[in-house]
Amino acid sequence: MTRTPTSIRRACPTLAAAVGAVLLGAGPAAAHVEVEADKAQALAENVTLTFNAESESDKAGITSLRVVLPEGITPADVTYGTGPKGWTFGATDDGYTVKGPAVAVGEDAEYSVRVRQLPDAGQLAFKTLQGYGDGRVDRWIELGSSGGHGHGNSAPVLKLEAAAPGATVKSPTPTPTPTPSAPARPAPAPSSAPSHSSAARETAEDGGLSAGGWTAIGAGALVAIAAAAGLLRRRSGTGAG
């Protein structure tokens, strides 16, 4: 009976493990979100970040991507670039959301944003919640020490080169404040010009006479004159007799 050499027997488990690893590695890679930059360097300015969210559903298309920004980047520093047709961009308290009509089932969703300046860091993690049309949510939020992709639900990570000599941190972008509305104009004050009736009352109160008053005075004077004339005629008649 031929015996297998000891060296071969010892090598078999190692060979089997290697083959298993190859077979496992040949399977489909875990879906995730990836991020790339046109200038992956600390303190770089006006950097375009491109995100690619791989689909994990064979029933519904991707409809939204909610991103939590890493420290050093504020929502005011980010503007929308391009994305799936019909998708829109909206800032949140700690990041932003891009969303819109569902992409085709099984199709990846890719979009880009522009960042005013990257912080002075070695790598940046962009925690992402990936929503589907049927309500499913994939949470790419885990932070691993290696920052690699395909490990559980790792967040997309952008590795940065060291800052260029002389690069400095720019002042933060001011958060827009709502413009106060113009104060309501006060209602016009009522006119102080007296009306005709009030003018007449004021004239009477001040001792002035109206036209009617002067007419009454004139009539009284005529009566007095007539009475005086009559008295004189009677006296004249008495003296003659």
Coordinates of C-alpha atoms in Angstrom, one line a residue, residues 4-239:
T4 CA 1.1 9.6 0.9
P5 CA 4.2 11.6 1.9
T6 CA 3.9 13.6 5.0
S7 CA 4.7 16.9 3.3
I8 CA 1.7 16.4 0.9
R9 CA -0.6 15.5 3.7
R10 CA 0.4 18.7 5.6
A11 CA 0.0 20.8 2.5
C12 CA -3.6 19.7 1.7
P13 CA -5.4 21.7 4.4
T14 CA -3.5 24.8 3.4
L15 CA -4.3 24.3 -0.2
A16 CA -8.0 23.7 0.6
A17 CA -8.1 26.9 2.6
A18 CA -6.5 28.8 -0.3
V19 CA -9.0 27.4 -2.8
G20 CA -11.9 28.3 -0.5
A21 CA -10.7 31.9 -0.2
V22 CA -10.4 32.2 -4.0
L23 CA -13.9 30.8 -4.4
L24 CA -15.3 33.2 -1.8
G25 CA -13.5 36.1 -3.4
A26 CA -15.0 35.2 -6.8
G27 CA -18.5 35.8 -5.5
P28 CA -20.4 39.1 -5.9
A29 CA -19.0 42.0 -4.0
A30 CA -21.1 43.5 -1.2
A31 CA -23.0 46.6 -2.5
H32 CA -22.0 49.9 -1.0
V33 CA -21.5 53.6 -1.7
E34 CA -18.2 54.9 -3.2
V35 CA -16.9 58.4 -3.3
E36 CA -14.2 60.0 -5.5
A37 CA -12.8 63.5 -5.7
D38 CA -11.2 65.5 -8.5
K39 CA -8.7 66.9 -5.9
A40 CA -8.4 64.4 -3.0
Q41 CA -6.1 66.6 -1.0
A42 CA -6.5 68.2 2.5
L43 CA -7.5 71.9 2.3
A44 CA -8.2 71.7 -1.4
E45 CA -10.8 74.2 -2.6
N46 CA -13.8 73.9 -4.9
V47 CA -13.6 70.1 -5.0
T48 CA -16.1 68.0 -6.9
L49 CA -17.1 64.8 -5.1
T50 CA -18.8 62.1 -7.1
F51 CA -20.8 59.4 -5.2
N52 CA -21.9 56.1 -6.7
A53 CA -24.6 54.2 -4.8
E54 CA -24.8 50.6 -5.8
S55 CA -28.3 48.9 -5.9
E56 CA -28.9 46.0 -3.5
S57 CA -32.6 45.5 -4.4
D58 CA -34.1 43.5 -7.3
K59 CA -37.6 44.8 -6.4
A60 CA -37.3 48.6 -6.2
G61 CA -35.1 51.4 -7.5
I62 CA -33.1 53.9 -5.5
T63 CA -35.0 57.1 -4.6
S64 CA -32.9 59.0 -2.1
L65 CA -29.4 59.4 -0.6
R66 CA -29.2 61.1 2.8
V67 CA -25.6 62.1 3.7
V68 CA -24.1 63.2 7.0
L69 CA -21.1 65.4 6.4
P70 CA -17.8 64.8 8.2
E71 CA -16.4 67.3 10.6
G72 CA -15.0 70.3 8.9
I73 CA -17.6 70.5 6.1
T74 CA -20.9 72.4 6.7
P75 CA -24.1 72.1 4.6
A76 CA -23.5 75.8 3.5
D77 CA -20.2 74.7 1.9
V78 CA -21.9 72.2 -0.4
T79 CA -23.7 72.8 -3.7
Y80 CA -25.4 70.3 -6.0
G81 CA -23.7 69.2 -9.2
T82 CA -25.4 66.5 -11.3
G83 CA -27.6 63.5 -10.5
P84 CA -30.3 61.2 -11.8
K85 CA -33.0 62.8 -13.9
G86 CA -35.5 64.7 -11.8
W87 CA -33.5 64.5 -8.6
T88 CA -33.2 67.5 -6.3
F89 CA -30.8 68.6 -3.6
G90 CA -31.7 69.9 -0.1
A91 CA -29.5 70.9 2.9
T92 CA -30.2 69.4 6.3
D93 CA -28.9 70.3 9.8
D94 CA -25.9 68.0 9.5
G95 CA -25.6 67.3 5.7
Y96 CA -27.9 67.1 2.7
T97 CA -30.3 64.8 0.8
V98 CA -30.5 64.1 -2.9
K99 CA -33.7 62.5 -4.0
G100 CA -36.2 62.1 -6.8
P101 CA -38.0 59.6 -9.0
A102 CA -36.7 56.0 -8.6
V103 CA -34.0 54.9 -10.9
A104 CA -34.4 51.6 -12.8
V105 CA -34.5 48.5 -10.6
G106 CA -31.0 47.2 -10.1
E107 CA -29.4 50.4 -11.5
D108 CA -26.8 52.4 -9.5
A109 CA -27.5 56.0 -8.6
E110 CA -24.6 58.4 -9.2
Y111 CA -24.5 62.1 -8.4
S112 CA -21.9 64.9 -7.6
V113 CA -21.6 67.8 -5.3
R114 CA -19.1 70.7 -5.1
V115 CA -17.4 71.4 -1.7
R116 CA -16.0 74.9 -1.0
Q117 CA -13.0 73.4 0.9
L118 CA -11.9 70.1 2.3
P119 CA -10.8 70.0 5.9
D120 CA -7.3 69.3 7.0
A121 CA -7.7 65.6 7.6
G122 CA -6.3 62.2 6.4
Q123 CA -9.6 60.8 5.4
L124 CA -13.3 61.8 5.3
A125 CA -16.3 59.5 6.0
F126 CA -19.7 60.3 4.5
K127 CA -22.3 58.3 6.4
T128 CA -25.1 57.6 3.9
L129 CA -28.7 56.3 4.2
Q130 CA -29.8 54.8 0.8
G131 CA -33.6 54.7 0.3
Y132 CA -35.6 52.7 -2.2
G133 CA -39.1 53.1 -3.7
D134 CA -40.5 50.3 -1.5
G135 CA -39.4 51.9 1.7
R136 CA -36.2 49.9 2.2
V137 CA -33.2 51.7 3.6
D138 CA -29.6 50.6 3.4
R139 CA -27.5 52.2 6.1
W140 CA -23.9 52.8 5.1
I141 CA -22.8 54.4 8.3
E142 CA -20.2 52.1 10.0
L143 CA -16.7 53.5 10.5
G144 CA -14.0 50.8 10.3
S145 CA -10.3 51.4 11.3
S146 CA -9.2 50.6 7.7
G147 CA -11.9 52.7 6.1
G148 CA -12.2 50.1 3.3
H149 CA -15.3 49.3 1.3
G150 CA -17.3 46.1 1.3
H151 CA -16.9 45.4 5.0
G152 CA -20.4 45.2 6.6
N153 CA -22.2 48.5 6.2
S154 CA -19.1 50.7 6.0
A155 CA -19.6 54.4 5.2
P156 CA -18.0 55.7 2.0
V157 CA -14.5 57.1 2.8
L158 CA -12.4 59.5 0.9
K159 CA -8.6 59.3 1.6
L160 CA -6.8 62.6 1.3
E161 CA -3.2 63.5 0.5
A162 CA -1.4 66.0 2.8
A163 CA -2.2 69.7 2.3
A164 CA -0.2 71.6 -0.2
P165 CA 2.5 73.9 1.3
G166 CA 1.0 77.2 2.3
A167 CA -2.6 76.0 2.2
T168 CA -4.8 77.6 4.8
V169 CA -8.3 77.1 6.2
K170 CA -10.7 79.6 4.7
S171 CA -13.2 81.3 6.8
P172 CA -16.5 79.4 7.1
T173 CA -19.3 80.2 4.7
P174 CA -21.9 82.3 6.6
T175 CA -25.3 80.6 7.0
P176 CA -27.9 82.6 5.1
T177 CA -30.3 84.4 7.3
P178 CA -33.9 85.3 6.3
T179 CA -34.5 88.8 5.2
P180 CA -36.8 90.6 7.6
S181 CA -40.0 91.8 6.0
A182 CA -40.6 95.6 5.7
P183 CA -42.6 97.0 8.6
A184 CA -46.3 97.7 7.8
R185 CA -46.9 101.4 7.1
P186 CA -49.0 103.1 9.7
A187 CA -52.5 104.1 8.7
P188 CA -52.7 107.8 7.8
A189 CA -53.8 110.0 10.7
P190 CA -57.2 111.6 10.3
S191 CA -57.2 115.1 8.8
S192 CA -56.9 117.9 11.3
A193 CA -58.8 120.4 9.1
P194 CA -62.1 121.2 10.6
S195 CA -65.3 120.4 8.7
H196 CA -67.8 123.1 7.8
S197 CA -70.1 122.2 10.6
S198 CA -67.3 122.2 13.2
A199 CA -66.0 125.5 11.8
A200 CA -69.5 127.0 12.3
R201 CA -69.6 125.7 15.9
E202 CA -66.2 127.1 16.6
T203 CA -67.2 130.5 15.2
A204 CA -70.3 130.5 17.5
E205 CA -68.2 129.5 20.5
D206 CA -65.6 132.2 19.7
G207 CA -68.3 134.9 19.7
G208 CA -68.5 135.3 16.0
L209 CA -71.9 135.7 14.3
S210 CA -73.2 133.8 11.4
A211 CA -75.2 135.3 8.6
G212 CA -78.5 134.5 10.4
G213 CA -77.3 136.4 13.5
W214 CA -76.5 139.5 11.4
T215 CA -79.9 139.4 9.8
A216 CA -81.7 139.3 13.2
I217 CA -79.7 142.2 14.4
G218 CA -80.6 144.2 11.2
A219 CA -84.3 143.5 11.6
G220 CA -84.2 144.6 15.3
A221 CA -82.5 147.9 14.3
L222 CA -85.2 148.7 11.8
V223 CA -88.0 148.0 14.3
A224 CA -86.2 150.3 16.8
I225 CA -85.9 153.1 14.2
A226 CA -89.6 152.8 13.2
A227 CA -90.7 153.0 16.8
A228 CA -88.5 156.1 17.4
A229 CA -90.0 157.8 14.3
G230 CA -93.5 157.1 15.5
L231 CA -92.8 158.5 18.9
L232 CA -91.4 161.7 17.3
R233 CA -94.5 162.2 15.2
R234 CA -96.8 161.8 18.2
R235 CA -94.9 164.4 20.2
S236 CA -95.0 166.8 17.2
G237 CA -98.8 166.4 17.0
T238 CA -99.2 167.1 20.7
G239 CA -97.2 170.3 20.6

